[in-house]
Coordinates of N, CA, C and O in Angstrom, one line a residue:
X1 N 93.6 137.3 110.0 CA 93.0 137.6 108.7 C 91.8 138.5 108.9 O 91.1 138.5 109.9
X2 N 91.5 139.3 108.0 CA 90.4 140.2 108.1 C 89.4 140.0 107.0 O 89.2 138.8 106.5
X3 N 88.7 141.0 106.6 CA 87.7 140.9 105.5 C 88.0 141.9 104.4 O 88.6 142.9 104.7
X4 N 87.5 141.7 103.2 CA 87.7 142.7 102.2 C 86.5 143.5 101.9 O 86.5 144.3 101.0
X5 N 85.4 143.3 102.6 CA 84.2 144.1 102.5 C 83.5 144.1 103.8 O 83.8 143.4 104.8
X6 N 82.4 144.9 103.9 CA 81.6 144.9 105.2 C 81.1 143.6 105.5 O 80.9 142.7 104.7
X7 N 80.8 143.4 106.8 CA 80.2 142.1 107.3 C 78.7 142.4 107.6 O 78.4 143.4 108.4
X8 N 77.8 141.7 107.1 CA 76.4 141.8 107.4 C 76.0 140.6 108.2 O 76.2 139.5 107.9
X9 N 75.4 141.0 109.4 CA 74.8 140.0 110.3 C 73.3 140.1 110.2 O 72.7 141.2 110.3
X10 N 72.6 139.0 110.0 CA 71.2 139.0 110.0 C 70.7 138.0 111.0 O 71.2 136.9 111.1
X11 N 69.7 138.4 111.8 CA 69.1 137.5 112.8 C 67.6 137.7 112.7 O 67.1 138.7 112.3
X12 N 66.8 136.6 113.1 CA 65.4 136.7 113.1 C 64.9 136.5 114.5 O 65.2 135.6 115.2
X13 N 64.1 137.5 114.9 CA 63.5 137.4 116.2 C 62.0 137.6 116.1 O 61.5 138.6 115.5
X14 N 61.2 136.6 116.6 CA 59.7 136.6 116.5 C 59.3 136.8 115.1 O 58.3 137.6 114.8
X15 N 59.9 136.2 114.1 CA 59.5 136.3 112.7 C 60.0 137.5 112.0 O 59.6 137.7 110.8
X16 N 60.7 138.4 112.7 CA 61.1 139.7 112.0 C 62.7 139.6 111.9 O 63.4 139.4 112.8
X17 N 63.1 139.8 110.6 CA 64.5 139.7 110.3 C 65.1 141.2 110.5 O 64.5 142.1 110.1
X18 N 66.2 141.2 111.2 CA 66.9 142.5 111.4 C 68.4 142.3 111.0 O 68.9 141.1 111.1
X19 N 69.0 143.3 110.5 CA 70.4 143.2 110.1 C 71.2 144.3 110.7 O 70.7 145.3 111.1
X20 N 72.5 144.0 110.7 CA 73.5 145.0 111.2 C 74.7 144.9 110.2 O 75.2 143.8 110.0
X21 N 75.1 146.0 109.6 CA 76.2 146.0 108.7 C 77.4 146.7 109.4 O 77.3 147.8 109.9
X22 N 78.5 145.9 109.5 CA 79.7 146.5 110.1 C 80.8 146.7 109.1 O 81.2 145.8 108.3
X23 N 81.2 148.0 108.9 CA 82.2 148.3 107.9 C 83.5 147.6 108.2 O 83.8 147.3 109.3
X24 N 84.2 147.2 107.1 CA 85.4 146.4 107.3 C 86.4 147.0 108.2 O 87.2 146.3 108.8
X25 N 86.5 148.3 108.2 CA 87.5 148.9 109.1 C 87.3 148.7 110.6 O 88.2 148.9 111.4
X26 N 86.1 148.3 111.0 CA 85.8 148.0 112.4 C 86.0 146.5 112.7 O 85.8 146.1 113.8
X27 N 86.3 145.7 111.6 CA 86.5 144.2 111.8 C 88.0 144.0 112.1 O 88.8 144.1 111.1
X28 N 88.3 143.7 113.3 CA 89.8 143.6 113.6 C 90.3 142.2 113.4 O 91.5 142.0 113.2
X29 N 89.4 141.2 113.5 CA 89.9 139.8 113.2 C 88.7 139.0 112.7 O 87.5 139.2 113.2
X30 N 88.9 138.2 111.7 CA 87.8 137.3 111.2 C 88.5 136.1 110.7 O 89.3 136.1 109.7
X31 N 88.4 135.0 111.4 CA 89.0 133.8 110.9 C 88.3 132.5 111.4 O 87.7 132.5 112.4
X32 N 88.5 131.5 110.6 CA 88.0 130.1 110.9 C 89.1 129.4 111.5 O 90.2 129.2 110.9
X33 N 88.9 128.9 112.8 CA 89.9 128.0 113.4 C 89.8 126.6 112.9 O 90.7 125.8 112.9
X34 N 88.5 126.3 112.6 CA 88.2 125.0 111.9 C 87.1 125.3 110.8 O 86.7 126.5 110.7
X35 N 86.7 124.4 110.1 CA 85.7 124.6 109.1 C 84.4 125.1 109.7 O 83.6 125.8 109.1
X36 N 84.1 124.7 110.9 CA 82.8 125.0 111.6 C 82.9 126.2 112.5 O 81.9 126.7 112.9
X37 N 84.1 126.5 113.0 CA 84.3 127.5 114.1 C 84.8 128.9 113.5 O 85.9 128.9 112.9
X38 N 84.0 129.9 113.7 CA 84.4 131.3 113.2 C 84.5 132.2 114.3 O 83.6 132.3 115.2
X39 N 85.6 132.9 114.4 CA 85.8 134.0 115.4 C 85.9 135.3 114.8 O 86.6 135.5 113.8
X40 N 85.1 136.3 115.3 CA 85.1 137.6 114.7 C 85.3 138.6 115.9 O 84.7 138.5 116.9
X41 N 86.3 139.5 115.7 CA 86.5 140.5 116.7 C 86.2 141.9 116.1 O 86.7 142.2 115.0
X42 N 85.3 142.6 116.7 CA 84.9 144.0 116.2 C 85.4 145.0 117.2 O 85.4 144.8 118.4
X43 N 85.7 146.2 116.7 CA 86.0 147.4 117.5 C 85.3 148.5 116.8 O 85.8 149.1 115.8
X44 N 84.2 148.9 117.3 CA 83.3 149.9 116.7 C 83.5 151.2 117.5 O 83.3 151.2 118.7
X45 N 83.8 152.3 116.8 CA 84.0 153.6 117.5 C 83.0 154.6 116.9 O 82.7 154.6 115.7
X46 N 82.4 155.4 117.7 CA 81.5 156.5 117.2 C 80.1 156.3 117.7 O 79.8 155.5 118.6
X47 N 79.2 157.1 117.1 CA 77.8 157.1 117.6 C 77.0 155.8 117.4 O 76.0 155.6 118.0
X48 N 77.5 154.9 116.5 CA 76.7 153.7 116.2 C 77.1 152.5 117.2 O 76.6 151.4 117.0
X49 N 77.9 152.8 118.2 CA 78.2 151.7 119.2 C 76.9 151.2 119.9 O 76.9 150.0 120.1
X50 N 76.0 152.0 120.1 CA 74.8 151.5 120.8 C 74.0 150.5 119.9 O 73.4 149.6 120.4
X51 N 74.0 150.7 118.6 CA 73.4 149.8 117.7 C 74.0 148.4 117.8 O 73.3 147.4 117.8
X52 N 75.3 148.4 117.9 CA 76.1 147.1 118.0 C 75.7 146.4 119.3 O 75.4 145.2 119.4
X53 N 75.7 147.2 120.4 CA 75.4 146.6 121.7 C 74.0 146.1 121.7 O 73.7 144.9 122.1
X54 N 73.0 146.9 121.2 CA 71.6 146.4 121.2 C 71.4 145.2 120.3 O 70.6 144.3 120.7
X55 N 72.1 145.1 119.2 CA 72.0 144.0 118.3 C 72.5 142.7 118.9 O 71.9 141.6 118.7
X56 N 73.7 142.7 119.5 CA 74.3 141.5 120.0 C 74.0 141.2 121.5 O 74.1 140.0 121.9
X57 N 73.5 142.1 122.2 CA 73.2 141.9 123.7 C 72.2 140.7 123.8 O 71.2 140.7 123.2
X58 N 72.5 139.8 124.7 CA 71.7 138.7 125.0 C 71.4 137.8 123.8 O 70.3 137.3 123.6
X59 N 72.4 137.7 122.9 CA 72.2 136.9 121.6 C 72.9 135.6 121.6 O 72.9 134.9 120.6
X60 N 73.5 135.2 122.7 CA 74.1 133.9 122.7 C 73.1 132.8 122.5 O 71.9 132.9 122.9
X61 N 73.5 131.8 121.7 CA 72.6 130.6 121.4 C 71.6 131.0 120.3 O 70.6 130.3 120.1
X62 N 71.7 132.2 119.7 CA 70.8 132.6 118.6 C 71.5 132.3 117.2 O 72.7 132.3 117.1
X63 N 70.7 132.2 116.2 CA 71.2 131.9 114.8 C 71.4 133.2 114.1 O 70.5 134.1 114.2
X64 N 72.5 133.3 113.3 CA 72.8 134.5 112.5 C 73.1 134.0 111.1 O 73.7 133.0 111.0
X65 N 72.8 134.8 110.1 CA 73.3 134.6 108.8 C 74.4 135.7 108.7 O 74.2 136.9 108.9
X66 N 75.6 135.2 108.3 CA 76.7 136.1 108.1 C 77.1 136.2 106.6 O 77.3 135.1 106.0
X67 N 77.2 137.4 106.1 CA 77.6 137.6 104.7 C 78.8 138.5 104.6 O 78.7 139.6 105.1
X68 N 79.8 138.1 103.9 CA 81.0 138.9 103.7 C 82.0 138.2 102.7 O 81.7 137.1 102.3
X69 N 83.1 138.8 102.5 CA 84.2 138.2 101.8 C 85.4 138.3 102.6 O 85.8 139.4 103.1
X70 N 86.0 137.1 103.0 CA 87.2 137.1 103.8 C 88.3 137.7 103.1 O 88.3 137.9 101.9
X71 N 89.4 138.0 103.8 CA 90.6 138.6 103.3 C 91.2 137.8 102.2 O 91.9 138.3 101.3
X72 N 91.1 136.5 102.2 CA 91.7 135.6 101.2 C 90.8 135.5 100.0 O 91.1 134.7 99.1
X73 N 89.6 136.2 100.0 CA 88.8 136.2 98.8 C 87.6 135.2 98.9 O 86.8 135.1 98.0
X74 N 87.6 134.4 100.0 CA 86.6 133.4 100.2 C 85.2 134.1 100.5 O 85.2 134.8 101.5
X75 N 84.2 133.7 99.8 CA 82.9 134.3 100.1 C 82.3 133.5 101.2 O 82.2 132.3 101.2
X76 N 81.8 134.3 102.2 CA 81.1 133.7 103.4 C 79.7 134.1 103.4 O 79.4 135.3 103.4
X77 N 78.8 133.1 103.3 CA 77.3 133.4 103.4 C 76.7 132.1 103.9 O 76.2 131.3 103.2
X78 N 76.7 132.0 105.2 CA 76.2 130.8 105.9 C 75.4 131.2 107.2 O 75.5 132.3 107.7
X79 N 74.8 130.2 107.7 CA 74.1 130.3 109.0 C 75.0 129.8 110.1 O 75.6 128.8 110.0
X80 N 75.1 130.6 111.2 CA 76.0 130.3 112.3 C 75.2 130.5 113.6 O 74.3 131.4 113.7
X81 N 75.6 129.7 114.6 CA 75.1 129.8 115.9 C 76.1 130.5 116.8 O 77.3 130.2 116.8
X82 N 75.6 131.6 117.5 CA 76.5 132.4 118.3 C 76.7 131.6 119.6 O 75.8 131.4 120.4
X83 N 77.9 131.0 119.8 CA 78.2 130.1 120.9 C 78.6 130.9 122.1 O 78.1 130.6 123.2
X84 N 79.4 131.9 122.0 CA 79.8 132.7 123.1 C 80.2 134.1 122.6 O 80.5 134.3 121.4
X85 N 80.1 135.1 123.5 CA 80.3 136.5 123.2 C 81.0 137.2 124.4 O 80.6 137.0 125.5
X86 N 81.9 138.1 124.1 CA 82.5 139.0 125.1 C 82.3 140.4 124.5 O 82.6 140.7 123.4
X87 N 81.7 141.3 125.4 CA 81.5 142.7 125.0 C 82.0 143.6 126.0 O 81.8 143.4 127.2
X88 N 82.8 144.6 125.6 CA 83.4 145.6 126.5 C 83.1 147.0 125.9 O 83.6 147.3 124.8
X89 N 82.3 147.8 126.6 CA 82.0 149.1 126.2 C 83.1 150.1 126.6 O 83.6 150.0 127.8
X90 N 83.5 151.0 125.8 CA 84.5 152.0 126.1 C 84.0 153.2 126.8 O 83.0 153.1 127.5
X91 N 84.7 154.3 126.6 CA 84.4 155.5 127.4 C 82.9 155.9 127.2 O 82.4 155.9 126.1
X92 N 82.3 156.3 128.3 CA 80.9 156.7 128.2 C 80.9 158.2 127.8 O 81.8 159.0 128.0
X93 N 79.7 158.6 127.2 CA 79.6 160.0 126.8 C 79.3 160.8 128.0 O 78.5 160.5 128.8
X94 N 80.1 161.9 128.1 CA 79.9 162.8 129.3 C 79.8 164.2 128.8 O 79.8 164.5 127.6
X95 N 79.6 165.2 129.7 CA 79.5 166.6 129.3 C 80.9 167.2 129.1 O 81.0 168.3 128.6
X96 N 82.0 166.5 129.4 CA 83.3 167.0 129.1 C 83.5 167.2 127.6 O 83.1 166.4 126.8
X97 N 84.3 168.3 127.3 CA 84.5 168.6 125.9 C 85.5 167.7 125.3 O 85.4 167.3 124.1
X98 N 86.6 167.3 126.0 CA 87.7 166.5 125.4 C 87.6 165.0 125.7 O 88.7 164.4 125.8
X99 N 86.5 164.5 125.7 CA 86.4 163.0 126.0 C 86.6 162.2 124.7 O 86.5 162.7 123.6
X100 N 87.0 160.9 124.9 CA 87.1 160.0 123.8 C 85.8 159.6 123.2 O 84.8 159.6 124.0
X101 N 85.7 159.3 121.9 CA 84.4 158.8 121.4 C 84.0 157.5 122.0 O 84.8 156.7 122.5
X102 N 82.7 157.3 122.0 CA 82.2 156.0 122.4 C 82.8 154.8 121.6 O 83.1 155.0 120.5
X103 N 83.0 153.7 122.3 CA 83.6 152.6 121.7 C 83.1 151.3 122.3 O 82.8 151.2 123.5
X104 N 83.0 150.2 121.5 CA 82.6 148.9 122.0 C 83.5 147.9 121.3 O 83.8 148.0 120.1
X105 N 84.0 146.9 122.1 CA 84.8 145.8 121.6 C 83.9 144.6 121.7 O 83.4 144.3 122.8
X106 N 83.8 143.8 120.7 CA 83.0 142.5 120.8 C 83.8 141.4 120.2 O 84.4 141.5 119.1
X107 N 83.9 140.3 120.9 CA 84.5 139.1 120.4 C 83.3 138.0 120.3 O 82.7 137.8 121.3
X108 N 83.1 137.5 119.1 CA 82.0 136.6 118.8 C 82.6 135.3 118.3 O 83.4 135.2 117.4
X109 N 82.1 134.2 119.0 CA 82.5 132.9 118.6 C 81.3 132.2 118.0 O 80.3 132.0 118.7
X110 N 81.4 131.8 116.8 CA 80.3 131.2 116.0 C 80.6 129.7 115.7 O 81.7 129.4 115.4
X111 N 79.5 128.9 115.5 CA 79.6 127.6 115.0 C 78.7 127.5 113.8 O 77.6 127.8 113.8
X112 N 79.3 127.1 112.7 CA 78.5 126.9 111.4 C 77.5 125.8 111.6 O 77.8 124.8 112.1
X113 N 76.2 126.2 111.1 CA 75.2 125.2 111.2 C 74.6 124.8 109.9 O 73.8 123.8 109.8
X114 N 75.0 125.5 108.8 CA 74.5 125.1 107.5 C 75.7 124.7 106.6 O 76.8 124.9 106.9

């Protein structure tokens, strides 16, 4: 299952809230395996990959607020704990003319806390 709109991730670090909005075309999977467990798979291509890496890097065991609408029309707006994460960065930017664009794949496993 996917999402029908962009996914907004909000986290608070040292009292400062930051957010990251992922367009729905970069969300490859979004599903609840149980009421409490949410798995999200992202594949972001282009110049914004570094924003995704910076936002999620070293974020395991942090709380996030996730806002979106799932593909089945269910509104999701809850607080989740990032239990585990896998991140794989794609081709690096080089001086070659015909290189592939930068890419990052991220698999996020969350547990609902609210």
